[in-house]
PDB file of C-alpha atoms in Angstrom:
ATOM      1  CA  UNK A1468     146.796 147.752 107.378  1.00 77.00           C
ATOM      2  CA  UNK A1469     145.172 151.083 106.900  1.00 78.00           C
ATOM      3  CA  UNK A1470     142.407 150.093 109.429  1.00 76.00           C
ATOM      4  CA  UNK A1471     144.726 149.621 112.450  1.00 80.00           C
ATOM      5  CA  UNK A1472     148.028 151.014 111.056  1.00 84.00           C
ATOM      6  CA  UNK A1473     149.418 147.382 112.082  1.00 81.00           C
ATOM      7  CA  UNK A1474     151.674 145.168 109.809  1.00 82.00           C
ATOM      8  CA  UNK A1475     150.358 141.437 109.319  1.00 76.00           C
ATOM      9  CA  UNK A1476     152.478 138.427 108.158  1.00 77.00           C
ATOM     10  CA  UNK A1477     150.237 135.939 106.005  1.00 75.00           C
ATOM     11  CA  UNK A1478     151.096 132.339 106.011  1.00 83.00           C
ATOM     12  CA  UNK A1479     149.537 128.667 106.610  1.00 91.00           C
ATOM     13  CA  UNK A1480     147.471 127.793 109.861  1.00 93.00           C
ATOM     14  CA  UNK A1481     146.993 124.417 111.425  1.00 97.00           C
ATOM     15  CA  UNK A1482     143.670 122.515 110.520  1.00 98.00           C
ATOM     16  CA  UNK A1483     141.630 120.005 112.286  1.00 98.00           C
ATOM     17  CA  UNK A1484     139.230 117.638 110.949  1.00 98.00           C
ATOM     18  CA  UNK A1485     136.782 115.696 112.596  1.00 98.00           C
ATOM     19  CA  UNK A1486     134.308 112.922 111.141  1.00 98.00           C
ATOM     20  CA  UNK A1487     131.548 110.511 112.219  1.00 98.00           C
ATOM     21  CA  UNK A1488     129.247 107.886 110.374  1.00 97.00           C
ATOM     22  CA  UNK A1489     125.883 106.903 111.453  1.00 95.00           C
ATOM     23  CA  UNK A1490     124.023 104.616 112.113  1.00 96.00           C
ATOM     24  CA  UNK A1491     127.485 102.686 113.979  1.00 96.00           C
ATOM     25  CA  UNK A1492     125.763  99.429 112.589  1.00 96.00           C
ATOM     26  CA  UNK A1493     123.516  99.268 109.799  1.00 94.00           C
ATOM     27  CA  UNK A1494     122.226  96.531 107.547  1.00 94.00           C
ATOM     28  CA  UNK A1495     123.595  95.239 104.173  1.00 94.00           C
ATOM     29  CA  UNK A1496     121.989  97.250 101.264  1.00 93.00           C
ATOM     30  CA  UNK A1497     121.467 100.289 103.683  1.00 95.00           C
ATOM     31  CA  UNK A1498     123.227 103.575 103.322  1.00 96.00           C
ATOM     32  CA  UNK A1499     125.029 105.499 105.975  1.00 97.00           C
ATOM     33  CA  UNK A1500     125.614 109.619 106.541  1.00 98.00           C
ATOM     34  CA  UNK A1501     129.323 110.089 106.640  1.00 98.00           C
ATOM     35  CA  UNK A1502     129.734 114.277 108.173  1.00 98.00           C
ATOM     36  CA  UNK A1503     132.284 116.157 110.137  1.00 98.00           C
ATOM     37  CA  UNK A1504     134.287 119.383 110.083  1.00 98.00           C
ATOM     38  CA  UNK A1505     137.022 121.353 108.967  1.00 98.00           C
ATOM     39  CA  UNK A1506     138.170 124.324 110.973  1.00 98.00           C
ATOM     40  CA  UNK A1507     140.904 126.698 111.287  1.00 97.00           C
ATOM     41  CA  UNK A1508     143.277 125.879 114.578  1.00 97.00           C
ATOM     42  CA  UNK A1509     145.523 129.343 114.103  1.00 93.00           C
ATOM     43  CA  UNK A1510     146.736 129.777 117.758  1.00 91.00           C
ATOM     44  CA  UNK A1511     144.908 133.184 117.912  1.00 89.00           C
ATOM     45  CA  UNK A1512     141.712 134.373 119.591  1.00 91.00           C
ATOM     46  CA  UNK A1513     139.918 135.454 116.835  1.00 91.00           C
ATOM     47  CA  UNK A1514     140.919 132.717 114.318  1.00 93.00           C
ATOM     48  CA  UNK A1515     141.014 129.680 116.407  1.00 95.00           C
ATOM     49  CA  UNK A1516     137.977 127.341 115.539  1.00 96.00           C
ATOM     50  CA  UNK A1517     136.699 128.896 112.971  1.00 97.00           C
ATOM     51  CA  UNK A1518     135.380 127.153 109.666  1.00 98.00           C
ATOM     52  CA  UNK A1519     138.460 126.663 106.958  1.00 98.00           C
ATOM     53  CA  UNK A1520     137.590 128.858 104.206  1.00 97.00           C
ATOM     54  CA  UNK A1521     138.667 128.320 100.519  1.00 97.00           C
ATOM     55  CA  UNK A1522     141.544 130.373  98.977  1.00 96.00           C
ATOM     56  CA  UNK A1523     139.572 132.404  96.883  1.00 96.00           C
ATOM     57  CA  UNK A1524     137.701 133.804  99.829  1.00 96.00           C
ATOM     58  CA  UNK A1525     140.261 134.281 102.362  1.00 94.00           C
ATOM     59  CA  UNK A1526     140.574 138.516 102.114  1.00 92.00           C
ATOM     60  CA  UNK A1527     137.283 138.762 103.013  1.00 94.00           C
ATOM     61  CA  UNK A1528     137.353 136.392 105.334  1.00 95.00           C
ATOM     62  CA  UNK A1529     140.216 137.354 107.251  1.00 92.00           C
ATOM     63  CA  UNK A1530     138.711 141.437 107.378  1.00 91.00           C
ATOM     64  CA  UNK A1531     135.346 139.347 108.999  1.00 93.00           C
ATOM     65  CA  UNK A1532     137.828 137.776 111.493  1.00 92.00           C
ATOM     66  CA  UNK A1533     140.266 140.221 112.037  1.00 88.00           C
ATOM     67  CA  UNK A1534     138.688 143.627 111.131  1.00 88.00           C
ATOM     68  CA  UNK A1535     135.047 142.947 112.024  1.00 88.00           C
ATOM     69  CA  UNK A1536     134.050 143.666 108.522  1.00 90.00           C
ATOM     70  CA  UNK A1537     130.502 141.971 107.409  1.00 93.00           C
ATOM     71  CA  UNK A1538     130.535 138.041 106.953  1.00 93.00           C
ATOM     72  CA  UNK A1539     130.844 136.976 103.472  1.00 93.00           C
ATOM     73  CA  UNK A1540     127.310 135.525 102.334  1.00 89.00           C
ATOM     74  CA  UNK A1541     129.112 133.373  99.791  1.00 91.00           C
ATOM     75  CA  UNK A1542     132.286 132.300 101.115  1.00 94.00           C
ATOM     76  CA  UNK A1543     132.897 128.338 100.432  1.00 96.00           C
ATOM     77  CA  UNK A1544     134.966 125.978 102.666  1.00 97.00           C
ATOM     78  CA  UNK A1545     137.298 123.247 101.438  1.00 98.00           C
ATOM     79  CA  UNK A1546     137.459 120.145  99.970  1.00 98.00           C
ATOM     80  CA  UNK A1547     137.430 116.624 101.895  1.00 98.00           C
ATOM     81  CA  UNK A1548     138.688 113.098 100.493  1.00 98.00           C
ATOM     82  CA  UNK A1549     136.983 110.147 102.058  1.00 98.00           C
ATOM     83  CA  UNK A1550     138.392 106.970 101.837  1.00 98.00           C
ATOM     84  CA  UNK A1551     137.613 103.460 103.236  1.00 98.00           C
ATOM     85  CA  UNK A1552     139.662 100.030 104.384  1.00 98.00           C
ATOM     86  CA  UNK A1553     136.801  97.653 103.602  1.00 97.00           C
ATOM     87  CA  UNK A1554     136.293  94.217 105.671  1.00 97.00           C
ATOM     88  CA  UNK A1555     138.582  92.615 102.688  1.00 96.00           C
ATOM     89  CA  UNK A1556     141.503  95.213 103.309  1.00 96.00           C
ATOM     90  CA  UNK A1557     140.903  97.124 100.312  1.00 97.00           C
ATOM     91  CA  UNK A1558     141.720 100.787 100.382  1.00 98.00           C
ATOM     92  CA  UNK A1559     139.593 103.404  98.123  1.00 97.00           C
ATOM     93  CA  UNK A1560     138.224 106.627  97.637  1.00 98.00           C
ATOM     94  CA  UNK A1561     134.721 106.376  98.283  1.00 97.00           C
ATOM     95  CA  UNK A1562     133.529 110.035  97.325  1.00 98.00           C
ATOM     96  CA  UNK A1563     134.702 113.794  98.154  1.00 98.00           C
ATOM     97  CA  UNK A1564     132.652 116.335 100.092  1.00 98.00           C
ATOM     98  CA  UNK A1565     133.275 120.151 100.259  1.00 97.00           C
ATOM     99  CA  UNK A1566     132.425 121.919 103.602  1.00 98.00           C
ATOM    100  CA  UNK A1567     130.117 125.151 103.826  1.00 96.00           C
ATOM    101  CA  UNK A1568     130.693 128.535 105.606  1.00 95.00           C
ATOM    102  CA  UNK A1569     130.088 126.748 108.792  1.00 95.00           C
ATOM    103  CA  UNK A1570     132.720 123.923 108.306  1.00 97.00           C
ATOM    104  CA  UNK A1571     130.518 121.367 107.897  1.00 98.00           C
ATOM    105  CA  UNK A1572     130.591 118.773 104.986  1.00 98.00           C
ATOM    106  CA  UNK A1573     128.419 115.176 104.405  1.00 98.00           C
ATOM    107  CA  UNK A1574     128.149 112.411 102.290  1.00 98.00           C
ATOM    108  CA  UNK A1575     125.590 109.715 101.697  1.00 98.00           C
ATOM    109  CA  UNK A1576     127.108 106.071 100.913  1.00 97.00           C
ATOM    110  CA  UNK A1577     126.060 102.578 100.698  1.00 97.00           C
ATOM    111  CA  UNK A1578     128.474 100.283 101.888  1.00 97.00           C
ATOM    112  CA  UNK A1579     129.032  97.316  99.291  1.00 96.00           C
ATOM    113  CA  UNK A1580     129.821  94.279 101.724  1.00 96.00           C
ATOM    114  CA  UNK A1581     129.001  93.253 105.139  1.00 97.00           C
ATOM    115  CA  UNK A1582     131.731  93.649 107.374  1.00 97.00           C
ATOM    116  CA  UNK A1583     133.762  96.318 109.886  1.00 97.00           C
ATOM    117  CA  UNK A1584     134.444  99.822 107.644  1.00 98.00           C
ATOM    118  CA  UNK A1585     137.423 102.186 108.711  1.00 98.00           C
ATOM    119  CA  UNK A1586     136.224 105.597 107.134  1.00 98.00           C
ATOM    120  CA  UNK A1587     139.162 108.559 106.725  1.00 98.00           C
ATOM    121  CA  UNK A1588     138.651 111.859 106.010  1.00 98.00           C
ATOM    122  CA  UNK A1589     141.423 113.740 104.788  1.00 98.00           C
ATOM    123  CA  UNK A1590     141.531 117.600 104.260  1.00 98.00           C
ATOM    124  CA  UNK A1591     144.888 117.995 102.001  1.00 97.00           C
ATOM    125  CA  UNK A1592     145.507 121.412 102.806  1.00 97.00           C
ATOM    126  CA  UNK A1593     145.589 124.529 100.519  1.00 97.00           C
ATOM    127  CA  UNK A1594     147.421 127.763 100.356  1.00 95.00           C
ATOM    128  CA  UNK A1595     146.201 129.093 103.621  1.00 95.00           C
ATOM    129  CA  UNK A1596     145.887 125.705 105.868  1.00 97.00           C
ATOM    130  CA  UNK A1597     147.821 122.456 106.654  1.00 97.00           C
ATOM    131  CA  UNK A1598     146.340 119.337 105.942  1.00 98.00           C
ATOM    132  CA  UNK A1599     144.813 117.111 108.794  1.00 98.00           C
ATOM    133  CA  UNK A1600     142.629 113.922 108.895  1.00 98.00           C
ATOM    134  CA  UNK A1601     140.517 111.991 111.017  1.00 98.00           C
ATOM    135  CA  UNK A1602     138.885 108.243 111.160  1.00 98.00           C
ATOM    136  CA  UNK A1603     136.110 106.738 112.265  1.00 98.00           C
ATOM    137  CA  UNK A1604     134.369 103.251 111.795  1.00 98.00           C
ATOM    138  CA  UNK A1605     130.807 101.539 111.143  1.00 97.00           C
ATOM    139  CA  UNK A1606     129.780  98.057 111.066  1.00 97.00           C
ATOM    140  CA  UNK A1607     127.409  96.835 108.191  1.00 97.00           C
ATOM    141  CA  UNK A1608     125.680  93.364 109.057  1.00 96.00           C
ATOM    142  CA  UNK A1609     123.772  90.681 106.993  1.00 91.00           C
ATOM    143  CA  UNK A1610     120.466  91.413 106.030  1.00 71.00           C
ATOM    144  CA  UNK A1611     117.894  89.241 108.219  1.00 65.00           C
ATOM    145  CA  UNK A1612     116.214  86.780 106.039  1.00 58.00           C
ATOM    146  CA  UNK A1613     112.523  87.043 105.613  1.00 60.00           C
ATOM    147  CA  UNK A1614     110.534  85.667 108.297  1.00 60.00           C
ATOM    148  CA  UNK A1615     108.427  82.805 107.169  1.00 60.00           C
ATOM    149  CA  UNK A1616     104.839  82.937 108.581  1.00 68.00           C
ATOM    150  CA  UNK A1617     103.870  79.785 110.728  1.00 70.00           C
ATOM    151  CA  UNK A1618     100.606  78.288 109.259  1.00 70.00           C
ATOM    152  CA  UNK A1619      98.340  76.682 111.854  1.00 71.00           C
ATOM    153  CA  UNK A1620      97.886  73.084 112.135  1.00 72.00           C
ATOM    154  CA  UNK A1621      94.588  72.312 110.152  1.00 69.00           C
ATOM    155  CA  UNK A1622      91.877  71.418 112.041  1.00 72.00           C
ATOM    156  CA  UNK A1623      88.889  68.576 111.244  1.00 69.00           C
ATOM    157  CA  UNK A1624      85.715  70.108 110.995  1.00 66.00           C
ATOM    158  CA  UNK A1625      82.897  68.299 113.381  1.00 67.00           C
ATOM    159  CA  UNK A1626      81.126  65.910 111.194  1.00 63.00           C
ATOM    160  CA  UNK A1627      77.452  67.275 110.268  1.00 65.00           C
ATOM    161  CA  UNK A1628      74.067  64.962 109.280  1.00 62.00           C
ATOM    162  CA  UNK A1629      73.970  65.562 105.409  1.00 58.00           C
ATOM    163  CA  UNK A1630      70.501  67.284 104.478  1.00 57.00           C
ATOM    164  CA  UNK A1631      68.163  65.154 102.308  1.00 55.00           C
ATOM    165  CA  UNK A1632      68.572  65.686  98.908  1.00 55.00           C
ATOM    166  CA  UNK A1633      65.943  65.925  95.856  1.00 52.00           C
ATOM    167  CA  UNK A1634      66.198  62.444  95.366  1.00 52.00           C
ATOM    168  CA  UNK A1635      66.117  61.130  98.791  1.00 54.00           C
ATOM    169  CA  UNK A1636      62.500  61.223 100.261  1.00 52.00           C
ATOM    170  CA  UNK A1637      62.166  62.335 103.529  1.00 54.00           C
ATOM    171  CA  UNK A1638      60.679  59.562 106.022  1.00 59.00           C
ATOM    172  CA  UNK A1639      57.967  60.651 108.220  1.00 58.00           C
ATOM    173  CA  UNK A1640      59.220  59.636 111.893  1.00 63.00           C
ATOM    174  CA  UNK A1641      57.396  56.555 113.263  1.00 60.00           C
ATOM    175  CA  UNK A1642      54.373  57.351 115.454  1.00 64.00           C
ATOM    176  CA  UNK A1643      53.329  54.503 118.125  1.00 64.00           C
ATOM    177  CA  UNK A1644      49.525  53.663 117.811  1.00 59.00           C
ATOM    178  CA  UNK A1645      46.902  54.799 120.148  1.00 62.00           C
ATOM    179  CA  UNK A1646      45.866  52.442 122.381  1.00 58.00           C
ATOM    180  CA  UNK A1647      42.500  51.015 122.385  1.00 59.00           C
ATOM    181  CA  UNK A1648      40.230  49.567 124.782  1.00 57.00           C
ATOM    182  CA  UNK A1649      40.103  45.998 124.827  1.00 53.00           C
ATOM    183  CA  UNK A1650      36.814  44.356 123.588  1.00 55.00           C
ATOM    184  CA  UNK A1651      35.286  41.239 125.344  1.00 55.00           C
ATOM    185  CA  UNK A1652      35.262  38.414 123.522  1.00 52.00           C
ATOM    186  CA  UNK A1653      31.443  36.517 123.149  1.00 55.00           C
ATOM    187  CA  UNK A1654      30.755  33.668 125.632  1.00 54.00           C
ATOM    188  CA  UNK A1655      29.240  31.480 122.965  1.00 55.00           C
ATOM    189  CA  UNK A1656      29.914  31.612 118.912  1.00 62.00           C
ATOM    190  CA  UNK A1657      26.988  30.993 116.573  1.00 68.00           C
ATOM    191  CA  UNK A1658      27.727  27.271 116.415  1.00 70.00           C
ATOM    192  CA  UNK A1659      26.943  26.654 119.891  1.00 65.00           C
ATOM    193  CA  UNK A1660      23.897  29.200 120.139  1.00 67.00           C
ATOM    194  CA  UNK A1661      22.454  26.650 117.362  1.00 70.00           C
ATOM    195  CA  UNK A1662      22.738  23.802 119.204  1.00 75.00           C
ATOM    196  CA  UNK A1663      21.725  25.009 122.728  1.00 74.00           C
ATOM    197  CA  UNK A1664      18.306  26.241 120.827  1.00 74.00           C
ATOM    198  CA  UNK A1665      17.760  23.004 119.188  1.00 74.00           C
ATOM    199  CA  UNK A1666      18.290  20.944 122.473  1.00 73.00           C
ATOM    200  CA  UNK A1667      15.917  23.557 124.164  1.00 75.00           C
ATOM    201  CA  UNK A1668      13.361  22.647 121.493  1.00 73.00           C
ATOM    202  CA  UNK A1669      13.680  19.042 121.559  1.00 74.00           C
ATOM    203  CA  UNK A1670      13.487  19.389 125.659  1.00 73.00           C
ATOM    204  CA  UNK A1671       9.979  21.105 125.211  1.00 72.00           C
ATOM    205  CA  UNK A1672       8.862  18.714 122.664  1.00 78.00           C
ATOM    206  CA  UNK A1673       9.625  15.675 124.903  1.00 71.00           C
ATOM    207  CA  UNK A1674       8.249  17.570 127.866  1.00 74.00           C
ATOM    208  CA  UNK A1675       5.274  18.059 125.682  1.00 69.00           C
ATOM    209  CA  UNK A1676       4.944  14.198 124.591  1.00 69.00           C
ATOM    210  CA  UNK A1677       5.516  13.237 127.917  1.00 69.00           C
ATOM    211  CA  UNK A1678       2.232  15.268 129.166  1.00 66.00           C
ATOM    212  CA  UNK A1679       0.551  14.034 126.344  1.00 69.00           C
ATOM    213  CA  UNK A1680       0.770  10.205 127.176  1.00 67.00           C
ATOM    214  CA  UNK A1681       0.282  11.142 130.511  1.00 65.00           C
ATOM    215  CA  UNK A1682      -2.979  12.503 129.976  1.00 64.00           C
ATOM    216  CA  UNK A1683      -4.119   9.490 127.681  1.00 59.00           C
ATOM    217  CA  UNK A1684      -3.647   7.077 130.248  1.00 55.00           C
TER     218      UNK A1684
END
């Protein structure tokens, strides 16, 4: 190396892969986010724990790590294969993701059936790093059935008196007759008065005849 007159040997370094998925338990039909990192685990203070970088960018990256050169702005990470063991013990690939210059990768995925899934993230290795892998697990529950609204029991309306229709006449409310003062019945009828008058006349005539006859004697 012309910077420090040191001789360096290049070789593969160990790597470390991590993976998580969330939410840990989700409903069927929802997606989960799978994310993790791939880092360099070379046992040197400068490189250990730094992001794993693509072979094409290794020269600039090593100068940045060991020679304090500028960080390459367009450096890329490494490819990660994401696979799963589903609830029916089927093993298959669900996608691939490439880590960035910070070592992070991520993928959004929708599990096809309910149950428990084991998710495996594998970095298969490159010319610069040995491969590594990591596992995590998630659970997918059945979607809850839609709630059925509880309808209130029907209540009978209070009875109301029907109003008068056009064909019906509105009868006035009965009113009590006003009290009238009783009148005294006459003591004698007309016939009685006529008889009394005739008797009185006969008495007068009889008395007059009696006196007339007495005077002649």
